[in-house]
Structures are given as structure tokens and as C-alpha cells.
mmCIF file of C-alpha atoms in Angstrom:
data_model
loop_
_atom_site.group_PDB
_atom_site.id
_atom_site.type_symbol
_atom_site.label_atom_id
_atom_site.label_comp_id
_atom_site.label_asym_id
_atom_site.label_seq_id
_atom_site.Cartn_x
_atom_site.Cartn_y
_atom_site.Cartn_z
ATOM 1 C CA MET R 133 -4.371 16.901 -16.374
ATOM 2 C CA PHE R 134 -2.023 14.271 -14.855
ATOM 3 C CA ASP R 135 0.454 17.033 -13.944
ATOM 4 C CA ASN R 136 1.402 15.103 -10.792
ATOM 5 C CA LEU R 137 2.182 11.867 -12.657
ATOM 6 C CA LEU R 138 5.827 12.316 -13.540
ATOM 7 C CA PHE R 139 7.903 10.518 -16.171
ATOM 8 C CA GLN R 140 5.186 8.082 -17.302
ATOM 9 C CA GLY R 141 4.051 7.743 -20.909
ATOM 10 C CA ALA R 142 0.769 6.231 -19.696
ATOM 11 C CA SER R 143 -0.364 9.713 -18.653
ATOM 12 C CA GLU R 144 -0.657 10.860 -22.291
ATOM 13 C CA LEU R 145 -2.597 7.742 -23.284
ATOM 14 C CA LEU R 146 -5.001 8.231 -20.389
ATOM 15 C CA LYS R 147 -5.430 11.903 -21.175
ATOM 16 C CA ASP R 148 -6.203 11.173 -24.840
ATOM 17 C CA ASP R 149 -8.742 8.468 -23.958
ATOM 18 C CA ILE R 150 -10.504 10.701 -21.414
ATOM 19 C CA VAL R 151 -10.652 13.746 -23.686
ATOM 20 C CA SER R 152 -11.885 11.686 -26.646
ATOM 21 C CA GLY R 153 -14.419 9.767 -24.549
ATOM 22 C CA ARG R 154 -12.765 6.424 -25.337
ATOM 23 C CA LEU R 155 -12.034 5.426 -21.721
ATOM 24 C CA PRO R 156 -13.869 2.132 -21.029
ATOM 25 C CA GLY R 157 -15.625 1.209 -17.784
ATOM 26 C CA ALA R 158 -12.784 -0.992 -16.518
ATOM 27 C CA VAL R 159 -9.022 -0.584 -16.886
ATOM 28 C CA LEU R 160 -5.802 -2.153 -15.614
ATOM 29 C CA PHE R 161 -2.731 -0.177 -14.587
ATOM 30 C CA CYS R 162 0.177 -2.638 -14.637
ATOM 31 C CA GLY R 163 3.802 -2.018 -13.788
ATOM 32 C CA PRO R 164 6.471 -2.249 -11.083
ATOM 33 C CA GLU R 165 6.306 -0.832 -7.567
ATOM 34 C CA SER R 166 6.756 2.944 -7.237
ATOM 35 C CA SER R 167 5.823 3.571 -10.876
ATOM 36 C CA GLY R 168 2.875 5.873 -10.100
ATOM 37 C CA LYS R 169 -0.075 3.515 -10.637
ATOM 38 C CA LEU R 170 -2.039 4.717 -7.597
ATOM 39 C CA THR R 171 -1.235 8.349 -8.380
ATOM 40 C CA ALA R 172 -2.628 7.837 -11.884
ATOM 41 C CA ALA R 173 -5.725 6.074 -10.562
ATOM 42 C CA LEU R 174 -6.536 8.846 -8.072
ATOM 43 C CA GLU R 175 -5.941 11.500 -10.724
ATOM 44 C CA THR R 176 -8.213 9.680 -13.185
ATOM 45 C CA ALA R 177 -10.946 9.647 -10.533
ATOM 46 C CA ARG R 178 -10.546 13.404 -9.982
ATOM 47 C CA VAL R 179 -10.577 14.288 -13.672
ATOM 48 C CA LEU R 180 -13.698 12.255 -14.434
ATOM 49 C CA SER R 181 -15.752 14.146 -11.841
ATOM 50 C CA CYS R 182 -14.236 17.584 -12.494
ATOM 51 C CA SER R 183 -16.825 20.266 -13.267
ATOM 52 C CA GLY R 184 -14.302 23.009 -14.006
ATOM 53 C CA SER R 185 -13.265 24.510 -17.316
ATOM 54 C CA PRO R 186 -10.905 23.554 -18.797
ATOM 55 C CA ARG R 187 -11.603 20.125 -17.376
ATOM 56 C CA GLY R 188 -9.066 18.313 -15.253
ATOM 57 C CA LYS R 189 -6.497 21.020 -14.428
ATOM 58 C CA TRP R 190 -4.692 20.170 -11.160
ATOM 59 C CA THR R 191 -5.275 23.748 -10.001
ATOM 60 C CA CYS R 192 -9.049 23.464 -10.549
ATOM 61 C CA SER R 193 -10.989 24.683 -7.516
ATOM 62 C CA CYS R 194 -14.384 23.142 -8.280
ATOM 63 C CA SER R 195 -15.931 21.425 -5.262
ATOM 64 C CA SER R 196 -15.431 17.961 -6.739
ATOM 65 C CA CYS R 197 -11.717 18.508 -7.420
ATOM 66 C CA LEU R 198 -11.162 19.881 -3.925
ATOM 67 C CA ARG R 199 -12.760 16.787 -2.383
ATOM 68 C CA HIS R 200 -10.788 14.446 -4.649
ATOM 69 C CA LYS R 201 -7.473 16.188 -3.942
ATOM 70 C CA ALA R 202 -8.180 15.849 -0.227
ATOM 71 C CA LEU R 203 -9.222 12.188 -0.823
ATOM 72 C CA VAL R 204 -12.627 12.707 0.800
ATOM 73 C CA SER R 205 -14.810 12.383 -2.310
ATOM 74 C CA PRO R 206 -17.977 10.282 -1.914
ATOM 75 C CA ASN R 207 -17.396 9.081 -5.492
ATOM 76 C CA LEU R 208 -14.149 7.292 -4.602
ATOM 77 C CA MET R 209 -13.706 3.776 -3.231
ATOM 78 C CA LEU R 210 -10.203 2.452 -2.564
ATOM 79 C CA LEU R 211 -9.361 -1.097 -1.540
ATOM 80 C CA GLY R 212 -6.610 -3.672 -1.775
ATOM 81 C CA PRO R 213 -3.492 -4.367 0.320
ATOM 82 C CA ARG R 214 -0.800 -1.711 0.566
ATOM 83 C CA ASP R 215 2.089 -0.881 2.900
ATOM 84 C CA CYS R 216 1.197 2.718 3.733
ATOM 85 C CA SER R 217 3.194 3.386 6.903
ATOM 86 C CA LEU R 218 6.517 4.335 5.278
ATOM 87 C CA GLU R 219 4.960 6.893 2.938
ATOM 88 C CA ILE R 220 3.065 8.347 5.902
ATOM 89 C CA GLN R 221 6.294 8.706 7.886
ATOM 90 C CA ALA R 222 8.080 10.304 4.929
ATOM 91 C CA ALA R 223 5.196 12.778 4.574
ATOM 92 C CA GLN R 224 5.303 13.391 8.339
ATOM 93 C CA LYS R 225 8.968 14.354 8.115
ATOM 94 C CA ALA R 226 8.325 16.711 5.185
ATOM 95 C CA PHE R 227 5.353 18.402 6.882
ATOM 96 C CA VAL R 228 6.938 18.875 10.307
ATOM 97 C CA SER R 229 10.137 20.146 8.692
ATOM 98 C CA SER R 230 8.197 22.753 6.677
ATOM 99 C CA VAL R 231 6.300 23.896 9.772
ATOM 100 C CA SER R 232 9.497 24.189 11.819
ATOM 101 C CA LEU R 233 11.184 26.235 9.076
ATOM 102 C CA ASN R 234 7.984 28.131 8.236
ATOM 103 C CA ASP R 235 8.919 27.724 4.575
ATOM 104 C CA LYS R 236 6.910 27.985 1.369
ATOM 105 C CA HIS R 237 6.139 24.249 1.276
ATOM 106 C CA ILE R 238 3.845 24.189 4.345
ATOM 107 C CA ASN R 239 0.574 23.879 2.424
ATOM 108 C CA ALA R 240 2.016 21.363 -0.063
ATOM 109 C CA THR R 241 3.461 19.147 2.673
ATOM 110 C CA ARG R 242 0.292 19.433 4.744
ATOM 111 C CA TYR R 243 -1.677 18.138 1.738
ATOM 112 C CA LEU R 244 0.931 15.436 1.221
ATOM 113 C CA PHE R 245 0.611 14.216 4.803
ATOM 114 C CA LEU R 246 -3.193 14.284 4.839
ATOM 115 C CA ARG R 247 -3.373 12.414 1.521
ATOM 116 C CA SER R 248 -0.873 9.776 2.670
ATOM 117 C CA VAL R 249 -3.031 9.064 5.730
ATOM 118 C CA ARG R 250 -6.235 8.937 3.712
ATOM 119 C CA LYS R 251 -4.721 6.480 1.245
ATOM 120 C CA LEU R 252 -4.766 4.130 4.214
ATOM 121 C CA GLN R 253 -7.936 5.333 5.888
ATOM 122 C CA ASN R 254 -10.063 5.024 2.736
ATOM 123 C CA ARG R 255 -9.487 1.259 2.776
ATOM 124 C CA PHE R 256 -11.514 1.181 5.967
ATOM 125 C CA ASN R 257 -14.621 2.884 4.604
ATOM 126 C CA PRO R 258 -17.623 1.604 6.632
ATOM 127 C CA ALA R 259 -19.410 0.777 3.363
ATOM 128 C CA LEU R 260 -16.684 -1.793 2.631
ATOM 129 C CA TRP R 261 -16.581 -3.258 6.151
ATOM 130 C CA GLN R 262 -20.336 -3.503 6.667
ATOM 131 C CA ASP R 263 -21.280 -6.765 8.454
ATOM 132 C CA SER R 264 -17.646 -7.343 9.466
ATOM 133 C CA ASP R 265 -16.990 -8.215 13.107
ATOM 134 C CA LYS R 266 -13.996 -5.835 12.984
ATOM 135 C CA LEU R 267 -15.998 -2.743 12.034
ATOM 136 C CA ASN R 268 -16.521 -1.398 15.573
ATOM 137 C CA LYS R 269 -12.827 -1.703 16.490
ATOM 138 C CA ILE R 270 -11.837 -0.019 13.230
ATOM 139 C CA ALA R 271 -14.350 2.783 13.808
ATOM 140 C CA VAL R 272 -12.716 3.686 17.125
ATOM 141 C CA ILE R 273 -9.356 4.244 15.416
ATOM 142 C CA THR R 274 -10.699 6.020 12.318
ATOM 143 C CA GLY R 275 -12.879 8.236 14.526
ATOM 144 C CA GLU R 276 -9.861 9.465 16.481
ATOM 145 C CA LEU R 277 -7.951 9.882 13.213
ATOM 146 C CA ASP R 278 -10.712 12.136 11.873
ATOM 147 C CA GLU R 279 -10.627 14.297 14.994
ATOM 148 C CA ARG R 280 -6.862 14.725 14.939
ATOM 149 C CA MET R 281 -6.648 15.331 11.194
ATOM 150 C CA GLU R 282 -9.327 18.020 11.465
ATOM 151 C CA GLU R 283 -6.925 20.065 13.625
ATOM 152 C CA ILE R 284 -4.400 20.285 10.777
ATOM 153 C CA ASP R 285 -6.794 20.160 7.825
ATOM 154 C CA ALA R 286 -6.217 22.393 4.810
ATOM 155 C CA GLY R 287 -7.481 25.917 5.331
ATOM 156 C CA ARG R 288 -7.158 25.819 9.119
ATOM 157 C CA GLU R 289 -4.604 27.847 11.009
ATOM 158 C CA LEU R 290 -1.950 25.512 12.324
ATOM 159 C CA PRO R 291 -1.193 25.427 16.059
ATOM 160 C CA GLU R 292 2.318 25.963 17.402
ATOM 161 C CA LEU R 293 5.074 23.599 16.273
ATOM 162 C CA LYS R 294 5.093 21.442 19.411
ATOM 163 C CA LYS R 295 1.361 20.738 19.139
ATOM 164 C CA VAL R 296 1.701 19.976 15.419
ATOM 165 C CA GLU R 297 4.499 17.504 16.162
ATOM 166 C CA GLU R 298 2.532 15.788 18.936
ATOM 167 C CA ASN R 299 -0.652 15.564 16.884
ATOM 168 C CA VAL R 300 1.082 14.315 13.755
ATOM 169 C CA GLN R 301 3.024 11.693 15.738
ATOM 170 C CA LYS R 302 -0.217 10.423 17.269
ATOM 171 C CA ILE R 303 -1.778 10.227 13.804
ATOM 172 C CA VAL R 304 1.189 8.154 12.610
ATOM 173 C CA GLU R 305 0.823 5.789 15.588
ATOM 174 C CA LEU R 306 -2.908 5.362 14.914
ATOM 175 C CA CYS R 307 -2.156 4.603 11.262
ATOM 176 C CA GLN R 308 0.416 1.991 12.254
ATOM 177 C CA LYS R 309 -2.144 0.315 14.504
ATOM 178 C CA LEU R 310 -4.814 0.438 11.799
ATOM 179 C CA GLU R 311 -2.477 -1.055 9.213
ATOM 180 C CA GLY R 312 -0.828 -3.545 11.567
ATOM 181 C CA ASP R 313 -4.032 -4.906 13.093
ATOM 182 C CA PHE R 314 -6.523 -4.762 10.236
ATOM 183 C CA MET R 315 -4.838 -4.530 6.826
ATOM 184 C CA TYR R 316 -5.601 -7.627 4.782
ATOM 185 C CA ASP R 317 -3.176 -9.429 2.454
ATOM 186 C CA SER R 318 -5.850 -9.815 -0.217
ATOM 187 C CA VAL R 319 -9.289 -8.276 -0.650
ATOM 188 C CA PRO R 320 -11.953 -10.118 1.435
ATOM 189 C CA ILE R 321 -14.929 -11.398 -0.545
ATOM 190 C CA LEU R 322 -17.269 -9.517 1.806
ATOM 191 C CA GLN R 323 -15.792 -6.263 0.545
ATOM 192 C CA ILE R 324 -16.499 -7.154 -3.088
ATOM 193 C CA ARG R 325 -20.115 -7.890 -2.183
ATOM 194 C CA ASN R 326 -20.424 -4.623 -0.283
ATOM 195 C CA LEU R 327 -18.689 -2.845 -3.147
ATOM 196 C CA SER R 328 -21.242 -4.165 -5.622
ATOM 197 C CA ALA R 329 -24.089 -2.687 -3.597
ATOM 198 C CA TRP R 330 -22.292 0.674 -3.257
ATOM 199 C CA ALA R 331 -21.465 0.855 -6.969
ATOM 200 C CA ARG R 332 -25.086 0.385 -8.003
ATOM 201 C CA ILE R 333 -26.235 3.450 -6.049
ATOM 202 C CA GLY R 334 -26.047 6.298 -8.541
ATOM 203 C CA ALA R 335 -23.704 9.206 -7.879
ATOM 204 C CA ALA R 336 -25.260 12.618 -7.252
ATOM 205 C CA SER R 337 -22.824 14.007 -9.832
ATOM 206 C CA GLY R 338 -19.646 12.948 -11.577
ATOM 207 C CA THR R 339 -18.346 9.394 -11.958
ATOM 208 C CA LYS R 340 -17.904 6.756 -9.278
ATOM 209 C CA VAL R 341 -14.413 5.281 -9.372
ATOM 210 C CA ILE R 342 -13.397 2.027 -7.683
ATOM 211 C CA ILE R 343 -9.654 1.430 -7.304
ATOM 212 C CA ILE R 344 -8.517 -2.096 -6.424
ATOM 213 C CA GLU R 345 -4.783 -2.340 -5.799
ATOM 214 C CA ARG R 346 -2.721 -5.502 -6.211
ATOM 215 C CA ALA R 347 -5.489 -7.301 -8.057
ATOM 216 C CA GLU R 348 -3.140 -10.242 -8.688
ATOM 217 C CA ARG R 349 -3.412 -11.176 -4.994
ATOM 218 C CA MET R 350 -7.164 -11.780 -5.067
ATOM 219 C CA LEU R 351 -8.256 -15.299 -4.175
ATOM 220 C CA GLU R 352 -10.388 -17.332 -6.566
ATOM 221 C CA GLY R 353 -13.714 -16.655 -4.841
ATOM 222 C CA VAL R 354 -13.002 -12.926 -4.767
ATOM 223 C CA ARG R 355 -11.997 -12.900 -8.440
ATOM 224 C CA ASN R 356 -15.209 -14.672 -9.399
ATOM 225 C CA ALA R 357 -17.313 -12.211 -7.383
ATOM 226 C CA LEU R 358 -15.569 -9.277 -9.072
ATOM 227 C CA LEU R 359 -16.001 -10.880 -12.488
ATOM 228 C CA LYS R 360 -19.782 -10.881 -12.010
ATOM 229 C CA ILE R 361 -19.711 -7.113 -11.467
ATOM 230 C CA LEU R 362 -17.465 -6.518 -14.475
ATOM 231 C CA GLU R 363 -19.757 -8.605 -16.686
ATOM 232 C CA GLU R 364 -22.658 -6.249 -15.879
ATOM 233 C CA PRO R 365 -20.949 -3.046 -14.737
ATOM 234 C CA PRO R 366 -23.010 -0.291 -13.084
ATOM 235 C CA VAL R 367 -23.572 2.798 -15.200
ATOM 236 C CA ASN R 368 -21.354 5.848 -14.707
ATOM 237 C CA THR R 369 -18.799 3.798 -12.797
ATOM 238 C CA LEU R 370 -15.135 3.142 -13.571
ATOM 239 C CA PHE R 371 -13.129 0.203 -12.198
ATOM 240 C CA ILE R 372 -9.359 0.675 -11.992
ATOM 241 C CA LEU R 373 -7.329 -2.398 -11.062
ATOM 242 C CA THR R 374 -3.594 -2.265 -10.461
ATOM 243 C CA ALA R 375 -1.101 -5.118 -10.659
ATOM 244 C CA ALA R 376 2.645 -5.594 -10.856
ATOM 245 C CA ARG R 377 2.316 -7.790 -13.946
ATOM 246 C CA ARG R 378 -0.417 -7.960 -16.558
ATOM 247 C CA ASN R 379 -0.244 -11.753 -16.923
ATOM 248 C CA ALA R 380 -0.726 -12.208 -13.164
ATOM 249 C CA VAL R 381 -4.381 -11.158 -13.493
ATOM 250 C CA MET R 382 -6.943 -13.893 -14.146
ATOM 251 C CA PRO R 383 -7.537 -14.109 -17.949
ATOM 252 C CA THR R 384 -11.327 -13.811 -17.694
ATOM 253 C CA ILE R 385 -10.951 -10.579 -15.716
ATOM 254 C CA LEU R 386 -8.130 -9.345 -17.940
ATOM 255 C CA SER R 387 -10.343 -9.756 -21.008
ATOM 256 C CA ARG R 388 -12.688 -7.130 -19.556
ATOM 257 C CA LEU R 389 -9.969 -4.566 -18.835
ATOM 258 C CA ARG R 390 -8.065 -2.150 -21.044
ATOM 259 C CA PRO R 391 -4.424 -2.291 -19.944
ATOM 260 C CA TYR R 392 -2.166 0.732 -19.479
ATOM 261 C CA SER R 393 1.498 -0.096 -18.941
ATOM 262 C CA PHE R 394 3.667 1.748 -16.437
ATOM 263 C CA SER R 395 7.431 1.462 -16.770
ATOM 264 C CA SER R 396 10.311 1.704 -14.311
ATOM 265 C CA ARG R 397 11.719 5.201 -14.055
ATOM 266 C CA SER R 398 15.417 6.007 -14.069
ATOM 267 C CA ALA R 399 17.288 6.602 -10.823
ATOM 268 C CA GLU R 400 17.623 10.301 -11.636
ATOM 269 C CA GLU R 401 13.899 10.578 -12.377
ATOM 270 C CA GLU R 402 13.004 8.881 -9.095
ATOM 271 C CA LYS R 403 15.421 11.162 -7.254
ATOM 272 C CA GLU R 404 13.684 14.180 -8.775
ATOM 273 C CA ILE R 405 10.279 12.784 -7.738
ATOM 274 C CA ILE R 406 11.427 12.504 -4.111
ATOM 275 C CA ASP R 407 12.742 16.060 -4.204
ATOM 276 C CA ARG R 408 9.502 17.425 -5.702
ATOM 277 C CA VAL R 409 7.117 15.399 -3.543
ATOM 278 C CA PHE R 410 8.908 15.189 -0.182
ATOM 279 C CA HIS R 411 11.164 18.249 -0.670
ATOM 280 C CA ASP R 412 14.165 16.205 0.371
ATOM 281 C CA GLY R 413 17.281 16.826 -1.683
ATOM 282 C CA MET R 414 19.468 14.544 0.454
ATOM 283 C CA VAL R 415 18.727 11.287 -1.363
ATOM 284 C CA PHE R 416 21.260 8.467 -1.586
ATOM 285 C CA MET R 417 21.294 5.959 -4.424
ATOM 286 C CA PRO R 418 20.820 2.314 -3.385
ATOM 287 C CA SER R 419 23.993 0.248 -3.718
ATOM 288 C CA ASN R 420 22.073 -2.691 -5.216
ATOM 289 C CA GLY R 421 20.718 -0.631 -8.100
ATOM 290 C CA GLY R 422 17.106 -0.981 -6.918
ATOM 291 C CA SER R 423 14.347 1.604 -6.807
ATOM 292 C CA VAL R 424 15.476 4.937 -5.381
ATOM 293 C CA ILE R 425 11.954 5.652 -4.118
ATOM 294 C CA GLN R 426 11.725 2.300 -2.354
ATOM 295 C CA HIS R 427 15.195 2.778 -0.882
ATOM 296 C CA TYR R 428 14.204 6.234 0.367
ATOM 297 C CA LEU R 429 11.017 4.987 2.015
ATOM 298 C CA GLU R 430 12.829 2.055 3.614
ATOM 299 C CA GLY R 431 14.980 4.632 5.377
ATOM 300 C CA PHE R 432 11.981 5.225 7.654
ATOM 301 C CA LEU R 433 11.970 1.646 8.892
ATOM 302 C CA PRO R 434 13.078 1.219 12.521
ATOM 303 C CA VAL R 435 15.510 -1.484 11.353
ATOM 304 C CA ARG R 436 17.475 -1.448 8.107
ATOM 305 C CA PRO R 437 16.367 -4.074 5.546
ATOM 306 C CA GLU R 438 19.940 -5.402 5.323
ATOM 307 C CA THR R 439 19.866 -6.149 9.067
ATOM 308 C CA VAL R 440 16.591 -8.052 8.749
ATOM 309 C CA GLU R 441 17.896 -9.976 5.734
ATOM 310 C CA LYS R 442 21.041 -10.929 7.665
ATOM 311 C CA ARG R 443 18.911 -12.114 10.583
ATOM 312 C CA ALA R 444 16.800 -14.200 8.201
ATOM 313 C CA SER R 445 19.918 -15.788 6.704
ATOM 314 C CA ASP R 446 21.313 -16.624 10.146
ATOM 315 C CA PHE R 447 17.942 -18.011 11.281
ATOM 316 C CA PHE R 448 17.785 -20.257 8.222
ATOM 317 C CA ASP R 449 21.358 -21.496 8.580
ATOM 318 C CA GLN R 450 21.026 -22.240 12.306
ATOM 319 C CA ILE R 451 17.935 -24.369 11.761
ATOM 320 C CA PHE R 452 19.487 -26.462 9.003
ATOM 321 C CA GLU R 453 22.695 -26.814 11.021
ATOM 322 C CA GLY R 454 20.653 -28.419 13.821
ATOM 323 C CA LYS R 455 20.832 -25.405 16.148
ATOM 324 C CA ILE R 456 17.966 -23.680 17.964
ATOM 325 C CA PRO R 457 17.760 -19.936 17.206
ATOM 326 C CA ASP R 458 16.880 -17.442 19.937
ATOM 327 C CA ILE R 459 13.492 -16.318 18.620
ATOM 328 C CA PRO R 460 12.703 -13.683 21.303
ATOM 329 C CA ASP R 461 16.084 -12.061 20.566
ATOM 330 C CA LEU R 462 15.384 -12.239 16.824
ATOM 331 C CA VAL R 463 11.989 -10.544 17.220
ATOM 332 C CA LYS R 464 13.480 -7.835 19.447
ATOM 333 C CA ASN R 465 16.351 -7.052 17.067
ATOM 334 C CA CYS R 466 14.000 -6.904 14.083
ATOM 335 C CA GLY R 467 11.924 -4.176 15.717
ATOM 336 C CA LYS R 468 9.181 -6.690 16.626
ATOM 337 C CA PHE R 469 8.570 -6.791 12.860
ATOM 338 C CA GLU R 470 6.611 -3.557 13.009
ATOM 339 C CA PRO R 471 5.635 -2.239 10.537
ATOM 340 C CA ARG R 472 4.709 -5.500 8.881
ATOM 341 C CA VAL R 473 6.857 -4.772 5.836
ATOM 342 C CA LEU R 474 9.792 -5.914 8.004
ATOM 343 C CA LEU R 475 8.215 -9.351 8.229
ATOM 344 C CA LYS R 476 7.856 -9.439 4.434
ATOM 345 C CA ILE R 477 11.544 -8.618 4.070
ATOM 346 C CA PHE R 478 12.424 -11.390 6.542
ATOM 347 C CA LEU R 479 10.268 -14.047 4.866
ATOM 348 C CA THR R 480 11.434 -13.036 1.366
ATOM 349 C CA ALA R 481 15.059 -13.425 2.464
ATOM 350 C CA MET R 482 14.233 -16.873 3.869
ATOM 351 C CA GLU R 483 12.620 -17.811 0.560
ATOM 352 C CA GLU R 484 15.739 -16.701 -1.301
ATOM 353 C CA LYS R 485 17.920 -18.867 0.965
ATOM 354 C CA SER R 486 15.752 -21.906 0.277
ATOM 355 C CA ARG R 487 16.443 -21.630 -3.467
ATOM 356 C CA LYS R 488 19.767 -23.399 -2.943
ATOM 357 C CA PHE R 489 17.802 -26.622 -2.402
ATOM 358 C CA PHE R 490 16.727 -26.547 -6.048
ATOM 359 C CA GLU R 491 20.301 -27.293 -7.001
ATOM 360 C CA SER R 492 19.597 -30.977 -6.456
ATOM 361 C CA ALA R 493 16.637 -33.180 -7.326
ATOM 362 C CA SER R 494 16.341 -34.390 -3.730
ATOM 363 C CA GLY R 495 16.213 -30.812 -2.438
ATOM 364 C CA THR R 496 13.207 -29.750 -4.475
ATOM 365 C CA GLN R 497 10.739 -31.249 -2.030
ATOM 366 C CA LYS R 498 12.544 -29.563 0.847
ATOM 367 C CA ALA R 499 12.331 -26.193 -0.910
ATOM 368 C CA MET R 500 8.599 -26.656 -1.419
ATOM 369 C CA VAL R 501 8.119 -27.425 2.289
ATOM 370 C CA VAL R 502 10.023 -24.252 3.205
ATOM 371 C CA SER R 503 7.981 -22.161 0.775
ATOM 372 C CA THR R 504 4.693 -23.517 2.140
ATOM 373 C CA ALA R 505 5.798 -22.966 5.734
ATOM 374 C CA LEU R 506 6.754 -19.355 4.993
ATOM 375 C CA ARG R 507 3.370 -18.666 3.385
ATOM 376 C CA ASP R 508 1.685 -20.157 6.458
ATOM 377 C CA VAL R 509 3.636 -17.809 8.711
ATOM 378 C CA TRP R 510 2.444 -14.791 6.759
ATOM 379 C CA LEU R 511 -1.144 -16.049 6.608
ATOM 380 C CA ASN R 512 -1.307 -16.865 10.322
ATOM 381 C CA ILE R 513 0.004 -13.442 11.294
ATOM 382 C CA SER R 514 -1.767 -11.258 8.723
ATOM 383 C CA THR R 515 -5.114 -13.060 8.677
ATOM 384 C CA TYR R 516 -5.462 -14.888 11.984
ATOM 385 C CA ASN R 517 -3.547 -12.406 14.181
ATOM 386 C CA GLN R 518 -1.113 -14.975 15.515
ATOM 387 C CA SER R 519 1.829 -13.371 17.333
ATOM 388 C CA VAL R 520 5.075 -13.158 15.365
ATOM 389 C CA GLN R 521 6.993 -15.084 18.023
ATOM 390 C CA SER R 522 4.465 -17.926 18.055
ATOM 391 C CA ALA R 523 4.410 -18.111 14.244
ATOM 392 C CA LEU R 524 8.214 -18.232 14.075
ATOM 393 C CA GLU R 525 8.310 -20.952 16.739
ATOM 394 C CA GLU R 526 5.979 -23.050 14.589
ATOM 395 C CA LEU R 527 8.162 -22.302 11.556
ATOM 396 C CA LEU R 528 11.197 -23.472 13.528
ATOM 397 C CA CYS R 529 9.505 -26.804 14.322
ATOM 398 C CA VAL R 530 8.515 -27.407 10.680
ATOM 399 C CA LEU R 531 11.939 -26.547 9.260
ATOM 400 C CA ALA R 532 13.815 -28.432 11.985
ATOM 401 C CA ARG R 533 11.899 -31.620 11.082
ATOM 402 C CA GLU R 534 12.749 -31.051 7.439
ATOM 403 C CA GLY R 535 16.392 -30.438 8.316
ATOM 404 C CA ARG R 536 16.665 -33.814 10.059
ATOM 405 C CA ARG R 537 15.530 -35.719 6.977
#
């Protein structure tokens, strides 16, 4: 039980509460990025529906465990924003490498790749997107994903290497389109309403588990809708919310959750996790002392984060020096900001640059204008599908006006 959750004390607490029957109907997993919160949530869902004996072993072959390990269980609902593309690409590399070498990790890396894709795909469950005007467009992509993933599904004989590479690359491209075009920055209220209806339909067997990632990003209306469900939770259903910080969750929701804290792991522990999960022993430590796992995944970006940060710094300085930056060139050299995590890196670096304005009382207002403008850029792109170039042109106009004051 929780064999795949490495170097986290929370695993023992969860195990004790499950075995003793003390696990409540709603919990919060809180802790930093790359600390295993989603892994723990998915494993909790598997264990609660396991029909094997002894209960919850990772090697259990009961039908429920097999579906949960493949992330195709009808008892699982997964929602909330997440940058999935880098993990998918890391899993792609591990899988294709194992196939090319015909080594002992083929089945493990195949599972890894399929699970990484389904961590994204499950957020587009038709039950969640019912009555959304985007459902038909999403269904086209997820339908093709299903067809292509069936060709490499566990238990099937794999085709020759070239066909595996072509199929896997197409799956990655479909995932990037799904995430880039339809991933939300916070859970839509429609999904909470649809979730409520789904949760109240009893499970044929086992326990229904609803995982909501990055709960701290939920807007007020969404939080209130979720609170109504938590006040009268459906029977035989577990809610697992995740958040970076416990105090970032609305107090009225927090009061209905039992928190489990996840801590940062050491660099050596994270290095071992990468080796065991992705079978990659060539891992370099980040020079800034940050997360080794995050640094490893960022290696799959088409543009290095340091390059994007430098571009953001130059963009900021040019505007406040009265110059006009070349936005088309900026977009091109930042990989068109695809995947979208590149845009987050760019906007975060801009936000950091604006902090210098807080050094004076007169600059505080300017810093607030910058912060608001940066949030608008993200909102307009992620929610209203504005092009990156157009959004940055509007940002340029706003900041240029502020720079002339």
C-alpha cells in the first residue's frame, strides 16, 4: 500500500487511517510541487476500491486495481489545472528508449506513458464537460487519443519500433493540443455542478473518489458550489483536494477537510525518484538549488527557462526605457510559448522584475498596475483564447503608458 509514494511520511498516516477505517469523506493533501500529492491521491483511490487480499498491495491483480492502475476506473474523477505536457514527454522518452533497447523496463515505461496521458485525458471526462460548448471539439481529440493508445495498451503486442515512435509522437501532439486549447486555469463552476450529479449516482462497487488539484485556484462561485457538496457529501464517496499551501484554501472548505502534509524531498531523494520512475540515471542538479524533478521535466521544454526569463527581463526593461520591443521576434524565440508553461515562466519573471517598484512609495501603484496587467494577459490567453502576440501587444500598451508617468 502506497509503495509508489516515495520518501513521504504522509503515506504512513494515510495507510493507518485507511486500515483503521478512520479516513473521513474529504481530505486535503497540501505541500510543494513535485511532492507526490497526485500520486498519493490516485493510490488512495485504488486502495479504497481494491477487492484483493491483502487489501491495497500494488501488485494486486483484482479487476478494480487493474482499472485504477491504468487510470480507466469508472470510480475515479480527476479535475483541476495541471501542466501535464512535460511529464508526458519525459514518459515518452523513457518508453521509446526501452522499446528501442528491448530492455526489462518496457512494460513499466509503457504503463508510465499511458498513465501520464490519462492524467491529462481524465480531466476531459464527458461527464464533467456536459453542456459545455467545447465538448464536441474535445471529443474529437480524445477519440483519436483512445484509438492510438489502444495500439500500445498494456497486454498488447507492440508494433515495430518505428511505428511505436510515430504513434507515441502523435499522442504527444494530441495531448499538447488538448492541454493548450482547453485546459482551464481554475475549475469551471459547470464542472462542479456536473460533478455533484455524478457523485450522487452510486458506484456499482468500491468507493467513488473525486480528486481536485490546485484547489487554492478556485474562484469564489466555484468554492461555494463545492462547499454545498461537502456540507452534504454523497455516501461512499471520497473528496481529495490538493493545494500548495493549507492556508490558501478557503476556511469554510478547510474546516471540512482533514489535512495531510507533504514535505519537500531532498535533492538525492528526487534524483532517485527520477531514476526509478523514468529510468534515467543522467540527472543534473539545478544550479539554483530548486527541485530536481522540476528541473528534469523542464529539460523537455523547447526553450530553456533561463532563456525565457532573460527575454522577459529584456522586454520589461525596454518598455520602461521608452523602447518598443519586437514582439513577433520575442514570441518566435520563446517557442511561441508552447507549451503554456513557458508563458507562466515569462509572466512570473516579469512579475519579479516589477518588485523593484516597491522600493519607493510612489512605485507601489506602478507595481500594482503591472501585476494586474500580467494577470489579464494570462486570463485572456488561457480563458478567452486570445493569441499570445495580441495579448503581449496589449500588455506593451498598458505598461508603456505607465512608464511615461
